[in-house]
Coordinates of C-alpha atoms in Angstrom, one line a residue:
M23 CA -192.8 34.6 92.9
G24 CA -196.4 35.9 92.5
F25 CA -197.9 36.5 89.1
G26 CA -198.0 40.2 89.7
A27 CA -194.3 40.3 90.5
Y28 CA -193.7 38.1 87.4
L29 CA -195.5 40.7 85.2
A30 CA -193.7 43.6 86.9
D31 CA -190.4 41.9 86.1
R32 CA -191.3 41.7 82.5
L33 CA -192.9 45.2 82.1
A34 CA -190.5 46.4 79.5
P35 CA -190.9 43.5 77.0
L36 CA -194.6 43.6 77.6
A37 CA -194.7 47.4 76.8
V38 CA -192.6 46.8 73.7
G39 CA -194.9 43.9 72.6
A40 CA -198.0 46.1 73.1
A41 CA -196.5 48.9 71.1
A42 CA -195.6 46.5 68.3
L43 CA -199.1 45.0 68.3
A44 CA -200.6 48.5 68.0
F45 CA -198.3 49.4 65.1
C46 CA -199.2 46.2 63.3
A47 CA -202.9 46.9 63.8
L48 CA -202.4 50.4 62.4
V49 CA -200.6 49.0 59.3
M50 CA -203.4 46.5 58.7
V51 CA -206.0 49.3 58.9
V52 CA -203.9 51.5 56.5
Y53 CA -203.8 48.7 54.0
G54 CA -207.5 48.4 54.0
L55 CA -207.9 45.2 56.1
D56 CA -211.4 44.9 57.6
A57 CA -211.7 46.2 61.2
A58 CA -213.2 42.9 62.3
A59 CA -210.3 40.9 60.9
V60 CA -207.8 43.3 62.5
G61 CA -209.5 42.9 65.9
F62 CA -209.6 39.1 65.4
V63 CA -205.8 38.9 64.7
C64 CA -205.0 41.2 67.6
A65 CA -207.2 39.2 70.0
V66 CA -205.5 35.9 68.9
L67 CA -202.1 37.4 69.4
V68 CA -203.0 38.8 72.9
I69 CA -204.6 35.5 74.0
A70 CA -201.5 33.6 72.7
A71 CA -199.2 35.9 74.6
A72 CA -201.2 35.7 77.8
V73 CA -201.3 31.9 77.6
A74 CA -197.5 31.8 77.0
L75 CA -196.9 34.2 80.0
V76 CA -199.1 32.0 82.3
L77 CA -197.4 28.8 81.3
D78 CA -194.0 30.3 81.7
W79 CA -194.9 31.7 85.1
L80 CA -196.3 28.4 86.3
H81 CA -193.1 26.7 85.2
R82 CA -190.9 29.1 87.2
H83 CA -193.3 29.4 90.1
A84 CA -193.2 25.6 90.7
F85 CA -189.4 25.8 91.1
Y86 CA -189.3 28.8 93.3
R87 CA -192.1 27.6 95.5
S88 CA -190.4 24.2 95.9
L89 CA -187.1 26.0 96.8
A90 CA -188.9 28.3 99.4
E91 CA -190.7 25.4 101.0
T92 CA -187.5 23.3 101.3
L93 CA -185.6 26.3 102.8
D94 CA -188.4 26.8 105.4
A95 CA -188.3 23.1 106.3
L96 CA -184.6 22.8 106.7
D97 CA -182.5 23.9 109.7
D98 CA -179.4 23.6 107.6
T99 CA -180.5 25.6 104.6
Y100 CA -177.3 25.0 102.8
L101 CA -178.5 21.5 102.0
A102 CA -181.5 22.8 99.9
T103 CA -179.9 22.1 96.5
E104 CA -179.6 18.4 97.6
L105 CA -183.4 18.2 97.8
V106 CA -184.5 20.4 94.9
E107 CA -184.3 19.4 91.3
R108 CA -182.4 21.6 88.9
P109 CA -185.0 23.6 86.8
G110 CA -185.4 23.4 83.1
F111 CA -185.4 27.1 82.3
A112 CA -182.1 29.0 81.8
E113 CA -182.6 31.7 84.4
G114 CA -183.5 29.2 87.1
A115 CA -180.6 26.9 86.1
L116 CA -178.1 29.7 86.5
F117 CA -179.6 30.6 89.9
F118 CA -179.6 26.9 90.9
D119 CA -175.9 26.4 89.8
A120 CA -174.8 29.6 91.8
L121 CA -176.7 28.4 94.9
D122 CA -175.3 24.9 94.6
R123 CA -171.7 26.3 94.4
E124 CA -172.3 28.3 97.6
S125 CA -174.0 25.3 99.3
K126 CA -171.1 23.1 98.4
A127 CA -168.7 25.7 99.9
M128 CA -170.8 25.8 103.0
R129 CA -170.9 22.0 103.3
D130 CA -167.1 21.9 103.0
R131 CA -166.8 24.6 105.8
V132 CA -169.2 22.7 108.0
A133 CA -167.3 19.4 107.5
A134 CA -164.0 21.2 108.3
A135 CA -165.5 22.7 111.4
R136 CA -166.8 19.4 112.6
R137 CA -163.5 17.8 112.0
R138 CA -161.7 20.5 114.0
Q139 CA -164.3 20.1 116.8
R140 CA -163.8 16.3 116.8
E141 CA -160.0 16.8 116.9
Y142 CA -160.3 19.3 119.7
R143 CA -162.6 17.0 121.7
E144 CA -160.2 14.1 121.2
Y145 CA -157.3 16.3 122.4
V146 CA -159.3 17.4 125.5
E147 CA -160.2 13.8 126.4
T148 CA -156.6 12.7 125.9
W149 CA -155.4 15.5 128.1
V150 CA -158.0 14.7 130.8
H151 CA -156.9 11.1 130.9
E152 CA -153.2 12.1 131.0
V153 CA -153.7 14.6 133.8
K154 CA -155.4 12.0 136.0
T155 CA -152.0 10.4 136.5
P156 CA -150.4 13.3 138.3
I157 CA -153.6 13.9 140.2
A158 CA -153.6 10.3 141.4
A159 CA -149.9 10.6 142.3
A160 CA -150.6 13.8 144.3
R161 CA -153.4 12.1 146.2
L162 CA -151.1 9.2 147.0
I163 CA -148.4 11.5 148.3
A164 CA -150.9 13.3 150.5
K165 CA -152.2 10.1 151.9
N166 CA -148.7 8.8 152.7
N167 CA -147.7 12.0 154.4
P168 CA -150.7 12.9 156.7
S169 CA -150.6 16.4 158.1
A170 CA -152.7 19.5 158.1
A171 CA -150.8 20.9 155.2
M172 CA -151.2 17.7 153.1
D173 CA -154.9 17.7 153.9
A174 CA -155.1 21.2 152.5
V175 CA -153.1 20.1 149.4
D176 CA -155.5 17.1 149.0
A177 CA -158.5 19.4 149.1
E178 CA -157.0 21.6 146.3
V179 CA -156.2 18.5 144.3
D180 CA -159.9 17.6 144.7
A181 CA -160.9 21.0 143.3
I182 CA -158.5 20.5 140.4
E183 CA -160.1 17.2 139.6
G184 CA -163.5 18.8 139.6
Y185 CA -162.4 21.4 137.0
V186 CA -160.8 18.7 134.9
E187 CA -164.1 16.8 135.0
Q188 CA -165.9 19.9 133.9
A189 CA -163.6 20.2 130.9
L190 CA -164.2 16.6 130.0
Y191 CA -168.0 16.9 130.1
Y192 CA -167.9 20.3 128.4
S193 CA -166.1 18.8 125.4
R194 CA -168.5 15.9 125.3
G195 CA -171.6 17.8 125.9
T196 CA -171.0 20.4 123.2
S197 CA -169.9 18.0 120.6
L198 CA -172.1 16.9 117.7
D199 CA -171.7 13.3 118.5
R200 CA -174.1 11.4 120.7
D201 CA -171.7 9.6 122.9
F202 CA -174.1 9.0 125.8
Q203 CA -176.4 6.1 126.4
V204 CA -179.8 6.9 127.8
R205 CA -181.2 3.9 129.7
E206 CA -183.3 3.0 132.7
V207 CA -181.5 3.9 136.0
V208 CA -182.6 4.0 139.6
L209 CA -182.3 7.5 141.0
A210 CA -181.0 6.3 144.4
D211 CA -178.1 4.5 142.8
V212 CA -177.0 7.6 140.8
V213 CA -177.5 10.0 143.8
H214 CA -175.3 7.7 146.0
D215 CA -172.6 7.6 143.3
A216 CA -172.6 11.4 143.0
L217 CA -172.4 11.8 146.8
R218 CA -169.5 9.3 147.0
R219 CA -167.6 11.3 144.4
K220 CA -168.3 14.7 146.1
A221 CA -168.0 13.4 149.7
R222 CA -164.7 15.2 150.4
T223 CA -166.1 18.5 149.2
L224 CA -169.3 18.1 151.3
I225 CA -167.3 17.0 154.4
G226 CA -164.9 19.9 154.0
A227 CA -167.7 22.4 153.8
R228 CA -169.6 20.6 156.7
V229 CA -172.6 20.0 154.5
V230 CA -174.7 17.0 155.5
P231 CA -176.8 15.3 152.8
E232 CA -180.3 14.2 153.6
L233 CA -181.9 11.7 151.3
G234 CA -185.6 10.7 150.8
G235 CA -187.9 9.1 148.2
L236 CA -185.4 8.2 145.6
D237 CA -186.7 4.8 144.6
F238 CA -187.8 5.9 141.2
T239 CA -186.7 4.5 137.8
V240 CA -186.0 7.1 135.2
R241 CA -184.3 7.3 131.8
A242 CA -180.9 9.0 131.6
D243 CA -177.2 8.4 131.1
P244 CA -176.0 7.3 134.6
K245 CA -172.5 8.9 134.2
W246 CA -173.8 12.2 132.9
L247 CA -176.6 12.3 135.5
S248 CA -174.1 11.6 138.3
F249 CA -171.9 14.5 137.0
V250 CA -175.0 16.8 136.8
I251 CA -176.0 16.0 140.4
G252 CA -172.4 16.4 141.5
Q253 CA -172.2 19.9 140.1
V254 CA -175.3 20.9 142.1
L255 CA -173.9 19.3 145.3
V256 CA -170.6 21.2 144.8
N257 CA -172.6 24.5 144.6
S258 CA -174.4 23.6 147.8
A259 CA -171.0 23.2 149.5
K260 CA -169.6 26.4 147.9
Y261 CA -172.5 28.6 148.9
R262 CA -173.3 27.4 152.4
R263 CA -173.9 30.2 154.9
P264 CA -170.6 31.2 156.5
G265 CA -170.1 31.3 160.3
E266 CA -172.8 28.8 161.1
G267 CA -172.8 25.1 162.1
E268 CA -173.5 22.3 159.7
G269 CA -175.2 23.0 156.5
H270 CA -177.7 20.6 154.9
V271 CA -178.6 19.6 151.4
R272 CA -181.8 17.6 150.9
V273 CA -182.1 15.3 147.9
F274 CA -185.5 13.8 147.2
A275 CA -187.8 12.9 144.3
E276 CA -191.5 13.0 143.6
R277 CA -193.9 12.3 140.8
R278 CA -196.1 15.0 139.5
E279 CA -198.6 15.5 136.7
T280 CA -197.6 17.8 133.9
G281 CA -200.7 17.5 131.7
L282 CA -203.6 15.3 130.7
D283 CA -202.3 11.7 131.5
A284 CA -198.7 13.1 131.4
W285 CA -196.4 12.6 134.4
E286 CA -192.8 13.3 135.2
T287 CA -190.4 12.5 138.0
V288 CA -188.7 15.5 139.6
L289 CA -185.4 15.2 141.5
S290 CA -185.0 18.2 143.8
I291 CA -181.7 19.2 145.4
E292 CA -182.4 21.7 148.1
D293 CA -179.9 23.4 150.3
D294 CA -180.0 25.9 153.2
G295 CA -177.2 28.1 151.9
V296 CA -176.9 31.8 151.1
G297 CA -179.4 31.6 148.3
I298 CA -179.4 33.5 145.0
P299 CA -180.3 37.2 144.6
A300 CA -183.6 37.5 142.7
S301 CA -181.9 39.4 139.9
D302 CA -179.6 36.5 139.3
V303 CA -181.9 33.5 139.5
G304 CA -183.0 33.7 135.8
R305 CA -179.4 33.7 134.6
V306 CA -177.7 31.0 136.7
F307 CA -177.8 28.5 133.8
D308 CA -176.1 31.0 131.4
K309 CA -172.6 30.2 130.2
G310 CA -169.9 31.9 132.3
F311 CA -172.4 33.7 134.5
T312 CA -171.0 33.9 138.1
G313 CA -173.4 36.4 139.6
E314 CA -173.1 38.2 142.9
N315 CA -172.5 35.0 144.9
G316 CA -169.8 33.9 142.6
R317 CA -167.9 37.1 143.3
R318 CA -168.5 37.2 147.0
F319 CA -168.4 33.7 148.4
A320 CA -166.3 31.4 146.0
R321 CA -164.1 31.4 143.0
S322 CA -166.6 30.5 140.3
T323 CA -166.2 29.7 136.6
G324 CA -169.9 30.1 135.8
M325 CA -169.7 26.7 134.0
G326 CA -171.3 24.3 136.6
L327 CA -175.0 25.0 136.1
Y328 CA -174.4 25.8 132.4
L329 CA -173.2 22.2 132.0
V330 CA -176.1 21.0 134.1
R331 CA -178.7 22.4 131.7
Q332 CA -176.7 21.5 128.6
L333 CA -176.3 17.9 129.5
C334 CA -179.9 17.7 130.7
E335 CA -181.1 18.9 127.3
K336 CA -178.9 16.4 125.6
M337 CA -180.6 13.6 127.6
G338 CA -184.1 15.0 127.1
L339 CA -184.5 16.3 130.6
T340 CA -185.3 19.7 132.0
A341 CA -183.5 21.7 134.7
W342 CA -184.7 24.8 136.6
A343 CA -183.8 26.6 139.8
S344 CA -185.6 28.6 142.5
S345 CA -184.1 30.4 145.4
D346 CA -184.8 32.5 148.5
E347 CA -181.9 34.8 149.2
G348 CA -180.5 34.0 152.6
A349 CA -182.6 30.8 153.0
G350 CA -181.3 28.5 150.3
T351 CA -181.6 27.3 146.7
T352 CA -183.4 24.4 145.0
V353 CA -182.3 22.9 141.7
C354 CA -184.8 20.5 140.1
L355 CA -184.3 18.0 137.3
G356 CA -187.4 16.8 135.4
F357 CA -187.5 13.3 133.9
P358 CA -190.4 12.7 131.5
D359 CA -192.3 9.4 131.7
M360 CA -190.5 6.6 130.0
D361 CA -193.5 5.9 127.7
R362 CA -193.2 9.4 126.1

């Protein structure tokens, strides 16, 4: 609250006070008081009123400035009353009490929302673990009854397992809890784990992986990173060019400088599939975005690359994509230096 705004808010009492002072001066003159004495009395009253106004404004201004600075510094503004002291003047105290009541109501709603989210996440994780039993049973049945039909069933079960895995990591990745452990991992180990998990998908799509330059140590959660790489590999299998021989997906890493004495390790997953239309490249990481390819070549949920970016951000990594329609797509993961 600026001093001008403060005076404007008190314009009516100031006008009344000025009129009262003028009337008192007139009365003193009528009763024969010396003009110098009248001027002195009026000057003292005006100075006293001005000092009182300034002191009152400073008292109020300190509270409102502290509140404004606290609100600007907080992401969760409903916590402001936890950090600002209750003011000593009546108007500010009423405002603070009203704000505190609303803040408490918001804190209660946030706590309830977090509780519901935690319960939902626990339900999803329980469901995922339970559904793994019939999936494992279906795999066993297919293995014990080899035939072309069972091979097809096994491939569909593999797709179901992929969607179940997406549900699990979605519930974990969007929760408020940090249930991942970022530590030093060797890229080669994580890439081999992702390839092992997605081997059936790649073989079924006749996509051959080519590996190179993966002997780098980075910081990430190995399970989350394996899932992220697996999602990109699945996309390479989904969107290989139809009617051709074997497709290829090249997985390699390299170091590059990002600034003055700043480096990062970049893992690139490059395929020779159908590519992404230029109009869709900027949106492939959006939640639920399927794009032209998702409608033409494969059934797509639009969640794979969305989860890739979300989980990467949780781990402090970056993810981006580039593509040449008809020639292939490259998805890159950036790992900042471990010293940063």
